[in-house]
Structure formats: C-alpha cells, structure tokens
Amino acid sequence: MSMTNSTGRISSDEARAITLEAWLYAYAPLQGYQTMYSQTQNKAFGGYVGGFNQFRHYARSSTPADTDIVTPNNDTPYSWAWLDLRAEPIVLSLPAVPAPRYYVNQWFDLYTHNFAYTGVRATGREAGTYLFAGPHWKGDVPKGISKVFVAETEFVGTLTRTQLLAADDVAAMHAVQESYKLIPLSQFAGTHPPAPAPVINWPAWDAVKGEGLGFISYLNALLPFMPVHPSEEEMFARFARIGIGPGRVFDAGTLPPEIRTAMEAGITEASRVLKEGALQQKDSRALFGTREALGEGCITKRNYGAMLGIYGNTKEEAIYGSQQTDSEGKVLDGSRHWILRFEPGQLPPVTEFWSITMYSLPQRFLVDNALNRYSIGSRTEGLKQGDDGSLEIYIQADNPGPEKEANWLPAPNGPFFFVGRFYGPKQEALNGRWALPPLFEKEPNT
C-alpha cells in the first residue's frame, strides 16, 4: 500500500517507520510545549505565569496540588519564566546572594536541552547581568553584560530554584526571588525598541492529541522557532514525507486508511519503546544537558529525561537517582514495606543538600499524606541515624510506628516512584563510585 504526497509515494512500512522515528523525536519538545503553553497562554491554569518575559515566583515548596510538571521537587521553591527572543534579546539581572543560601537559574530551550546556567555554582554569589539571545540575533553586546548565552531556539525557559532555609525564612527567600529581573535589551541599553514580533496563535494543548497523530500538528507549530540542526537535515527530509515541516498544515483525516493505520502502529511502537527504556534508567547523569554534552543518542536521552522528570538539572548542578521496579521487575508498591539504607560513611556525597521525594504512579505527582511530608533528606528535622552512622528510610503507605516515624517517607497504597536529588554532587557521585543503594523489602512484623 502507498500514498502520494508532495515528495512522492510512500508505502505503509515506510510510513510506520518514519512516524515511529518522528514521534520519538517530538516527544521531549512536546512535553516542554505542554508546560510552556499552560504557563504562558492558559489563563485558567493554576500555574499561569502571565505571558512571556516575566517571572512568577512561588514562596513555598511544591505540594500535591502543583501539577505544572511531573516529578516536581519539594526542596526549593520554584520561579518560572519563558522568554520570547524573536524581537530582541532579554537581559537577566541577578542580585548578590550570600551564603549559605543556594539558588540556580536553569535555562532550557524548546528541545528541553539545558543550554545555560546562572546561579551559585555556575556564576557565583555576586550580582551579575546576563544576556539571552535567539539563534538569529546579530547585534552588539552593550557594556555591563557579564555573559552572553545564545540559544538554539527562539523561545527558552527557566526553572529557577531558590533555597528556603527554614520555616521563618519565607520573607527573606521571597525577597531574593523578587530580585531576579528580566528586561528587554533595548530597555537595558537605553535604545529605541525594535518592532514587536508577530502574535502567535499557539494551538491549545491536548494530551490525547499530542500522544497520537496530532503530534505532527504540534511539532509543525513549534518548528518555525526551532531551526533544524545541521546534523538532523536528512532526518527532516524523511519526516517531510509524512507531512512534517515548519508551519505545515496536517490533517490526519485526509490520510488513506492503510497509511493512517501504519502511522498509528508506529506511534504505538514508539510509545512502548520509550516506556520500556525509561523503566531501566536508574540515574540522571546522562539524561540532561546541552546537545553537545548529551552527544550520541541525545534524542533518546532527552526523551527519558522528559518522561522521568522533565527539566532535570545537568549533572554538575545536581544528579538524580531512582528505582522503579523490584528485583522481579515489578513496579514498586506502597502496600509493601521498603527500606532505603545508607551504610556507615555512605551518605550522599554533596556540597549542598540531598533529598528523596515520593511520587504516585502513573501521575508522577507528589503524594498526599497525613504528615504533609513529600520528601525526606539531609534537611529533615529529627531524622535518626544509627549508632554506627547508618541511615534507614522507611518507604511504605502505613505509618511504621512512633519509633520510626521520623524516618518515614509516606508512599501511596499502590504503585509509586521516587527520586533522589543530590545538589552539588561531589566527584564520587559524578563518576559513579557512589550510587543510590537499592531498596530492600522488610517482611511484616520483623
């Protein structure tokens, strides 16, 4: 069976194979688009930022009510912003932030690549001013700019994390957040502003559509703002055969039945491959970073990252560890009693802090519980270590009792997933000499 389009005839087998490849290519960018659309366009969304080129700050840690992204952290209150770089660059001004407060501005493009960092680790604690430009900008850099970051895409975002030091620190922490400023380059330089970029009619996000053949329409809407990387030109020539291209209109209803069936089969296979591969991932060191740092297989790596915890940090900033199945390959279940044990001298090696955060499955959101405890770690008050310096964390749905409650991370009474976050990882964590230990199951009444 075959179909005819502007590039010639295509068989069902070709349509299936190209769709599989294209769906996997689009997965991470479309997960990112879901967040960008919700935060900048959907005024009814609880996490609406207000549009582009402005911050929205949260003066609290995440709770189960926060559903902007999957696997949100519970360690550092968030600040979100999305930049539209089409008309001109945007300038970020950061305050001086004294120790011991940690903060980081993680910057990602439409591919979900982490292309830039500002904050304690990357640029220090002193005040600074940073210019963010799109891929086509050719202007001059004015005086007073500490560093220039050029993105691959015309829209970029930041997930900024600011450490909350204690319950009575909210006002001081929020003052630091409010000192993060975004202004257009023309305003910073005192020059005449350029003409505004055209208004974009962004397609409303629909998860069902995005996971099916509708992914092509979403990808086509994004591609005008994502110049094709030279290494991907041949791939996009293949994609064009199934209707993919910047701004192209795609209508699945016009496909011949046999071609549509083949393309849908390609999507089903792509989804299966991605989910099975993601289940095997145990740490994040290879999943987040620049295109260059991800290297060969960057599409697969960024997909795993987007599925397991979109907008995770590059390994130098933080590493993440997880366990998703038991020794028999079954998904972890909170009705069973699990222990995460750090042997003496084997606590996470970090310069900042660490945590273990619980999520429900399949939602991957924080788990509501009577203690309002969504994570546990080095900053948890009352955490009890053994006399030998070991540490045991109890992971289960039911309370383990008053003697162990301080070390209890409540789980749902069903499937769960957890993420260990290690901020400021030391060399032994970066090179793999230290790793998150596996859970073991404790038999009831033992």
Coordinates of C-alpha atoms in Angstrom, one line a residue:
M1 CA 0.0 0.0 0.0
S2 CA 1.2 3.5 -0.6
M3 CA 0.2 7.2 -0.6
T4 CA 1.2 10.1 -2.7
N5 CA 2.3 13.4 -1.2
S6 CA 4.5 16.4 -2.4
T7 CA 7.6 14.2 -2.1
G8 CA 6.3 11.2 -3.9
R9 CA 4.8 7.8 -3.0
I10 CA 5.3 6.2 0.4
S11 CA 4.5 2.7 1.5
S12 CA 2.8 1.6 4.7
D13 CA 6.1 0.2 6.0
E14 CA 7.9 3.5 5.3
A15 CA 5.1 5.5 6.9
R16 CA 5.2 3.3 10.0
A17 CA 9.0 3.6 10.4
I18 CA 9.1 7.3 9.8
T19 CA 6.2 8.0 12.2
L20 CA 7.9 6.0 14.9
E21 CA 11.1 8.0 14.4
A22 CA 9.3 11.3 14.3
W23 CA 7.1 10.6 17.4
L24 CA 10.2 9.9 19.4
Y25 CA 11.9 13.0 18.0
A26 CA 9.0 15.1 19.1
Y27 CA 8.3 13.6 22.5
A28 CA 10.5 15.8 24.6
P29 CA 9.8 19.1 22.8
L30 CA 6.0 18.4 23.0
Q31 CA 6.3 17.7 26.8
G32 CA 8.0 21.0 27.0
Y33 CA 5.4 22.7 24.9
Q34 CA 2.7 21.4 27.3
T35 CA 4.4 23.3 30.1
M36 CA 5.1 26.5 28.0
Y37 CA 1.5 26.6 26.7
S38 CA -0.1 26.1 30.1
Q39 CA 2.1 28.7 31.8
T40 CA 2.1 31.4 29.1
Q41 CA -1.2 31.0 27.3
N42 CA -3.8 29.2 29.5
K43 CA -5.1 31.9 32.0
A44 CA -7.3 29.3 33.6
F45 CA -4.3 27.1 34.6
G46 CA -3.2 27.4 38.2
G47 CA 0.4 27.7 37.2
Y48 CA -0.2 30.5 34.7
V49 CA 2.9 32.7 34.7
G50 CA 1.4 35.7 32.9
G51 CA 2.9 35.5 29.5
F52 CA 6.5 35.8 28.2
N53 CA 9.5 37.7 29.6
Q54 CA 8.4 37.8 33.3
F55 CA 8.9 35.7 36.4
R56 CA 6.3 34.0 38.5
H57 CA 7.6 33.2 41.9
Y58 CA 6.4 30.6 44.4
A59 CA 7.1 31.4 48.1
R60 CA 6.6 27.8 49.2
S61 CA 7.7 24.3 48.3
S62 CA 5.6 22.2 46.0
T63 CA 2.6 20.2 47.2
P64 CA 0.3 17.6 45.6
A65 CA -1.8 20.4 44.2
D66 CA 1.1 21.5 41.9
T67 CA 0.8 19.8 38.6
D68 CA 2.8 22.1 36.2
I69 CA 5.3 19.4 35.6
V70 CA 5.7 15.8 36.5
T71 CA 8.1 14.9 39.5
P72 CA 8.3 18.5 40.9
N73 CA 10.9 18.9 43.7
N74 CA 10.0 19.6 47.3
D75 CA 13.3 21.1 48.2
T76 CA 13.5 24.6 46.7
P77 CA 10.6 26.9 45.8
Y78 CA 10.3 27.5 42.1
S79 CA 10.4 30.6 39.9
W80 CA 9.3 30.1 36.3
A81 CA 9.8 32.3 33.3
W82 CA 9.6 31.9 29.5
L83 CA 11.5 34.2 27.2
D84 CA 10.4 35.3 23.6
L85 CA 13.7 36.1 21.9
R86 CA 12.3 36.8 18.4
A87 CA 12.3 40.7 18.5
E88 CA 15.4 41.2 20.7
P89 CA 17.4 39.6 23.5
I90 CA 16.3 39.6 27.1
V91 CA 18.6 40.7 29.9
L92 CA 18.6 38.9 33.3
S93 CA 19.8 40.8 36.4
L94 CA 20.7 38.8 39.5
P95 CA 21.3 40.0 43.0
A96 CA 24.2 39.2 45.3
V97 CA 23.1 36.1 47.3
P98 CA 25.1 35.5 50.5
A99 CA 25.9 32.0 51.8
P100 CA 24.5 29.6 52.8
R101 CA 21.5 30.2 50.5
Y102 CA 21.7 28.1 47.3
Y103 CA 19.9 29.2 44.1
V104 CA 20.2 28.2 40.5
N105 CA 18.6 29.5 37.2
Q106 CA 18.4 26.5 34.9
W107 CA 17.8 27.6 31.3
F108 CA 16.4 25.2 28.7
D109 CA 15.4 25.5 25.0
L110 CA 12.4 24.1 23.1
Y111 CA 14.3 20.8 22.7
T112 CA 14.4 20.6 26.6
H113 CA 18.3 20.9 26.4
N114 CA 19.8 22.7 29.3
F115 CA 21.8 25.3 27.3
A116 CA 22.8 27.7 30.1
Y117 CA 23.2 28.1 33.9
T118 CA 23.4 31.1 36.2
G119 CA 23.5 30.8 40.0
V120 CA 25.7 29.8 42.8
R121 CA 27.6 27.1 41.1
A122 CA 27.8 28.5 37.6
T123 CA 28.3 32.2 38.1
G124 CA 28.9 32.7 41.8
R125 CA 27.2 34.6 44.5
E126 CA 27.9 38.2 43.3
A127 CA 25.4 40.3 41.4
G128 CA 25.5 39.8 37.6
T129 CA 23.8 40.7 34.3
Y130 CA 23.3 38.2 31.6
L131 CA 22.1 38.5 28.0
F132 CA 19.9 35.7 26.4
A133 CA 19.7 35.8 22.6
G134 CA 17.9 33.7 20.0
P135 CA 19.7 31.9 17.1
H136 CA 19.4 34.7 14.6
W137 CA 20.5 37.7 16.7
K138 CA 23.4 39.7 15.3
G139 CA 23.5 42.8 17.5
D140 CA 26.2 44.3 19.7
V141 CA 26.7 43.5 23.3
P142 CA 26.4 46.6 25.5
K143 CA 28.6 47.4 28.4
G144 CA 27.6 45.9 31.8
I145 CA 26.8 42.4 30.5
S146 CA 28.5 39.7 32.4
K147 CA 28.0 36.9 29.9
V148 CA 26.0 36.2 26.7
F149 CA 24.0 33.0 26.2
V150 CA 22.8 32.2 22.6
A151 CA 20.0 29.6 22.4
E152 CA 19.2 27.2 19.5
T153 CA 15.5 28.2 19.7
E154 CA 13.6 31.4 19.7
F155 CA 11.8 30.6 22.9
V156 CA 13.5 29.4 26.1
G157 CA 12.5 28.9 29.7
T158 CA 13.9 28.8 33.2
L159 CA 13.1 26.7 36.1
T160 CA 14.7 28.7 38.9
R161 CA 15.2 27.1 42.3
T162 CA 15.8 29.2 45.5
Q163 CA 16.6 27.5 48.8
L164 CA 14.2 28.0 51.7
L165 CA 16.4 27.8 54.8
A166 CA 13.8 27.4 57.4
A167 CA 10.1 27.9 58.1
D168 CA 10.7 31.6 59.2
D169 CA 12.8 32.2 56.1
V170 CA 10.0 32.7 53.6
A171 CA 10.1 36.5 53.5
A172 CA 13.9 36.6 53.1
M173 CA 13.8 33.9 50.4
H174 CA 11.0 35.7 48.6
A175 CA 13.0 38.9 48.6
V176 CA 15.8 37.1 46.8
Q177 CA 13.3 35.8 44.2
E178 CA 11.9 39.2 43.6
S179 CA 15.4 40.5 42.8
Y180 CA 15.6 38.3 39.7
K181 CA 14.8 40.8 36.9
L182 CA 14.1 40.3 33.2
I183 CA 14.1 43.3 30.8
P184 CA 14.4 43.7 27.0
L185 CA 17.9 44.6 25.7
S186 CA 16.7 47.9 24.4
Q187 CA 15.5 49.0 27.8
F188 CA 18.7 47.9 29.4
A189 CA 20.8 49.7 26.8
G190 CA 18.5 52.8 26.6
T191 CA 18.0 52.4 22.8
H192 CA 14.9 52.5 20.7
P193 CA 13.0 49.2 20.9
P194 CA 12.5 47.1 17.8
A195 CA 9.2 46.3 16.2
P196 CA 7.4 43.6 18.2
A197 CA 7.4 40.1 16.9
P198 CA 4.2 38.8 15.3
V199 CA 1.5 37.4 17.6
I200 CA 1.4 33.6 17.5
N201 CA -1.8 31.6 17.7
W202 CA -0.5 28.8 19.8
P203 CA -2.5 25.5 19.5
A204 CA -4.2 24.6 22.7
W205 CA -2.5 21.6 24.3
D206 CA -4.5 18.3 24.3
A207 CA -2.5 15.4 25.8
V208 CA -4.6 12.8 23.9
K209 CA -4.0 14.6 20.6
G210 CA -0.3 15.1 21.4
E211 CA 0.3 11.4 22.0
G212 CA -1.5 10.4 18.8
L213 CA -1.2 11.5 15.2
G214 CA -1.9 15.1 16.4
F215 CA 1.7 15.2 17.5
I216 CA 2.5 16.3 13.9
S217 CA 0.4 19.4 14.1
Y218 CA 2.0 20.4 17.4
L219 CA 5.5 19.7 16.1
N220 CA 4.8 21.7 12.9
A221 CA 3.7 24.7 15.1
L222 CA 6.9 24.6 17.0
L223 CA 9.4 24.1 14.1
P224 CA 9.4 27.7 12.9
F225 CA 11.1 28.6 16.1
M226 CA 13.5 25.6 16.2
P227 CA 16.0 26.0 13.3
V228 CA 16.9 22.5 12.0
H229 CA 20.3 21.4 13.4
P230 CA 22.7 20.5 10.5
S231 CA 23.0 17.0 11.9
E232 CA 19.3 16.5 11.5
E233 CA 18.7 17.7 8.0
E234 CA 18.5 14.2 6.4
M235 CA 16.1 13.1 9.2
F236 CA 13.8 16.0 8.5
A237 CA 13.8 15.2 4.8
R238 CA 12.3 11.8 5.8
F239 CA 9.9 13.5 8.2
A240 CA 8.6 15.7 5.3
R241 CA 7.3 12.5 3.7
I242 CA 4.6 12.2 6.4
G243 CA 3.7 15.9 6.5
I244 CA 6.2 17.3 9.0
G245 CA 7.6 20.7 8.3
P246 CA 7.7 24.3 9.8
G247 CA 4.2 25.6 9.8
R248 CA 2.7 22.9 7.6
V249 CA -0.9 22.0 8.0
F250 CA -1.5 18.4 8.8
D251 CA -4.9 16.7 8.7
A252 CA -4.9 13.0 9.7
G253 CA -8.4 12.8 8.2
T254 CA -7.1 13.0 4.7
L255 CA -4.7 10.0 5.0
P256 CA -5.5 6.8 3.2
P257 CA -6.8 4.3 5.7
E258 CA -3.9 1.9 5.3
I259 CA -1.4 4.7 5.8
R260 CA -3.2 6.1 8.8
T261 CA -3.2 2.6 10.4
A262 CA 0.5 2.2 9.7
M263 CA 1.3 5.6 11.2
E264 CA -0.7 4.8 14.3
A265 CA 1.1 1.5 14.6
G266 CA 4.4 3.4 14.5
I267 CA 3.2 5.6 17.4
T268 CA 2.2 2.6 19.5
E269 CA 5.6 1.0 18.9
A270 CA 7.4 4.3 19.7
S271 CA 5.5 4.7 23.0
R272 CA 6.2 1.2 24.0
V273 CA 10.0 1.5 23.2
L274 CA 10.2 4.8 25.2
K275 CA 8.4 3.5 28.3
E276 CA 10.3 0.3 28.4
G277 CA 13.6 2.1 28.1
A278 CA 12.7 4.7 30.7
L279 CA 11.9 2.0 33.2
Q280 CA 15.5 0.8 33.0
Q281 CA 17.0 4.2 33.9
K282 CA 18.5 4.4 37.4
D283 CA 20.2 7.8 37.4
S284 CA 20.2 11.1 35.6
R285 CA 23.8 11.8 34.7
A286 CA 23.4 11.1 31.0
L287 CA 19.9 12.5 30.6
F288 CA 20.1 16.3 31.0
G289 CA 22.4 18.8 29.5
T290 CA 23.4 20.6 26.3
R291 CA 23.0 18.9 22.9
E292 CA 26.8 18.6 22.8
A293 CA 27.0 17.1 26.3
L294 CA 24.3 14.5 25.6
G295 CA 26.2 13.5 22.5
E296 CA 25.3 10.4 20.5
G297 CA 21.7 9.3 21.2
C298 CA 20.7 12.8 22.5
I299 CA 17.1 12.3 21.3
T300 CA 16.7 9.1 23.3
K301 CA 18.4 10.6 26.4
R302 CA 16.3 13.8 26.4
N303 CA 13.1 11.6 26.0
Y304 CA 14.0 9.6 29.0
G305 CA 14.6 12.8 31.0
A306 CA 11.3 14.3 29.8
M307 CA 9.4 11.2 30.8
L308 CA 11.0 10.6 34.2
G309 CA 11.3 14.2 35.3
I310 CA 11.3 17.0 32.7
Y311 CA 13.7 19.9 33.3
G312 CA 16.1 17.9 35.5
N313 CA 19.4 19.6 36.1
T314 CA 22.7 18.9 34.3
K315 CA 24.8 16.5 36.4
E316 CA 27.3 19.2 37.6
E317 CA 24.4 21.0 39.2
A318 CA 22.5 18.0 40.6
I319 CA 22.2 14.3 40.0
Y320 CA 19.1 12.2 40.4
G321 CA 18.7 8.6 41.3
S322 CA 15.7 6.4 41.3
Q323 CA 14.4 2.8 41.4
Q324 CA 11.2 2.0 39.6
T325 CA 10.9 -1.8 39.9
D326 CA 11.7 -4.5 42.4
S327 CA 14.1 -7.4 41.9
E328 CA 11.5 -9.2 39.8
G329 CA 10.8 -6.3 37.5
K330 CA 7.5 -5.4 39.1
V331 CA 6.6 -1.7 39.7
L332 CA 7.2 -0.7 43.3
D333 CA 4.1 -0.7 45.5
G334 CA 3.5 1.2 48.8
S335 CA 1.4 -1.6 50.3
R336 CA 4.7 -3.4 50.8
H337 CA 7.4 -2.3 53.3
W338 CA 10.6 -0.9 51.8
I339 CA 13.8 0.3 53.3
L340 CA 16.4 2.6 51.7
R341 CA 19.6 2.1 53.8
F342 CA 22.7 4.2 53.6
E343 CA 25.6 2.2 55.2
P344 CA 28.0 3.9 57.6
G345 CA 30.1 6.5 55.7
Q346 CA 27.9 6.2 52.6
L347 CA 25.5 9.1 53.0
P348 CA 25.1 11.1 49.7
P349 CA 28.4 13.0 48.9
V350 CA 27.2 16.5 48.2
T351 CA 28.3 20.1 48.8
E352 CA 24.7 21.4 49.2
F353 CA 22.0 19.0 50.3
W354 CA 20.1 15.9 49.3
S355 CA 16.5 14.5 49.4
I356 CA 14.3 11.5 48.5
T357 CA 10.9 12.5 47.1
M358 CA 7.9 10.3 46.7
Y359 CA 5.5 10.3 43.6
S360 CA 2.4 8.4 42.7
L361 CA 2.1 6.4 39.5
P362 CA 1.1 6.8 36.8
Q363 CA 0.6 10.5 37.6
R364 CA 4.2 11.2 38.9
F365 CA 2.9 13.9 41.2
L366 CA 3.6 14.4 45.0
V367 CA 1.7 12.1 47.3
D368 CA -0.8 13.5 49.8
N369 CA -0.4 12.1 53.3
A370 CA -1.2 12.9 57.0
L371 CA 2.3 14.2 57.8
N372 CA 2.3 16.6 54.7
R373 CA 5.8 15.1 54.2
Y374 CA 6.6 14.7 50.5
S375 CA 10.3 14.3 50.7
I376 CA 12.9 13.3 53.3
G377 CA 16.6 14.1 53.4
S378 CA 19.6 15.9 54.9
R379 CA 17.4 18.9 55.9
T380 CA 14.6 16.9 57.5
E381 CA 14.4 17.8 61.2
G382 CA 14.6 14.8 63.6
L383 CA 16.0 12.3 61.1
K384 CA 17.5 9.5 63.1
Q385 CA 20.8 7.8 62.2
G386 CA 22.0 4.5 63.7
D387 CA 24.8 4.5 66.3
D388 CA 27.1 3.3 63.6
G389 CA 26.3 6.3 61.3
S390 CA 24.0 4.4 59.0
L391 CA 20.6 5.8 58.0
E392 CA 17.4 3.9 57.2
I393 CA 14.5 5.5 55.4
Y394 CA 11.1 3.6 55.6
I395 CA 9.1 3.8 52.5
Q396 CA 5.5 2.5 52.8
A397 CA 1.9 3.6 52.9
D398 CA 1.2 2.8 56.5
N399 CA 2.9 4.5 59.4
P400 CA 5.8 2.4 60.7
G401 CA 5.2 3.4 64.3
P402 CA 6.4 6.2 66.6
E403 CA 10.0 4.9 66.8
K404 CA 10.4 5.1 63.1
E405 CA 8.1 7.9 62.0
A406 CA 10.9 10.4 61.9
N407 CA 12.5 8.4 59.1
W408 CA 9.2 7.6 57.2
L409 CA 8.6 8.7 53.7
P410 CA 4.9 8.1 53.1
A411 CA 4.0 6.2 49.9
P412 CA 0.7 5.7 48.2
N413 CA -1.2 2.5 48.9
G414 CA -0.3 1.3 45.4
P415 CA 2.3 2.0 42.6
F416 CA 4.9 4.6 43.4
F417 CA 8.1 6.1 42.1
F418 CA 10.8 8.0 44.0
V419 CA 13.6 10.4 43.0
G420 CA 16.7 11.1 45.0
R421 CA 18.1 14.6 44.3
F422 CA 21.7 15.4 45.2
Y423 CA 22.6 19.0 44.9
G424 CA 26.2 19.9 44.4
P425 CA 27.4 16.3 43.8
K426 CA 31.0 15.6 44.7
Q427 CA 33.3 13.8 42.3
E428 CA 32.5 10.3 43.6
A429 CA 28.8 10.9 42.8
L430 CA 29.6 12.3 39.3
N431 CA 31.9 9.5 38.3
G432 CA 29.7 6.7 39.7
R433 CA 31.9 5.5 42.5
W434 CA 28.9 6.4 44.8
A435 CA 25.4 5.4 43.8
L436 CA 22.0 5.4 45.4
P437 CA 21.6 2.0 47.1
P438 CA 18.7 -0.3 46.0
L439 CA 15.6 -0.7 48.2
F440 CA 15.1 -3.9 50.1
E441 CA 11.8 -5.2 51.4
K442 CA 11.2 -5.8 55.1
E443 CA 8.8 -8.6 55.9
P444 CA 5.8 -7.5 58.0
N445 CA 6.3 -7.9 61.8
T446 CA 10.1 -8.2 61.6

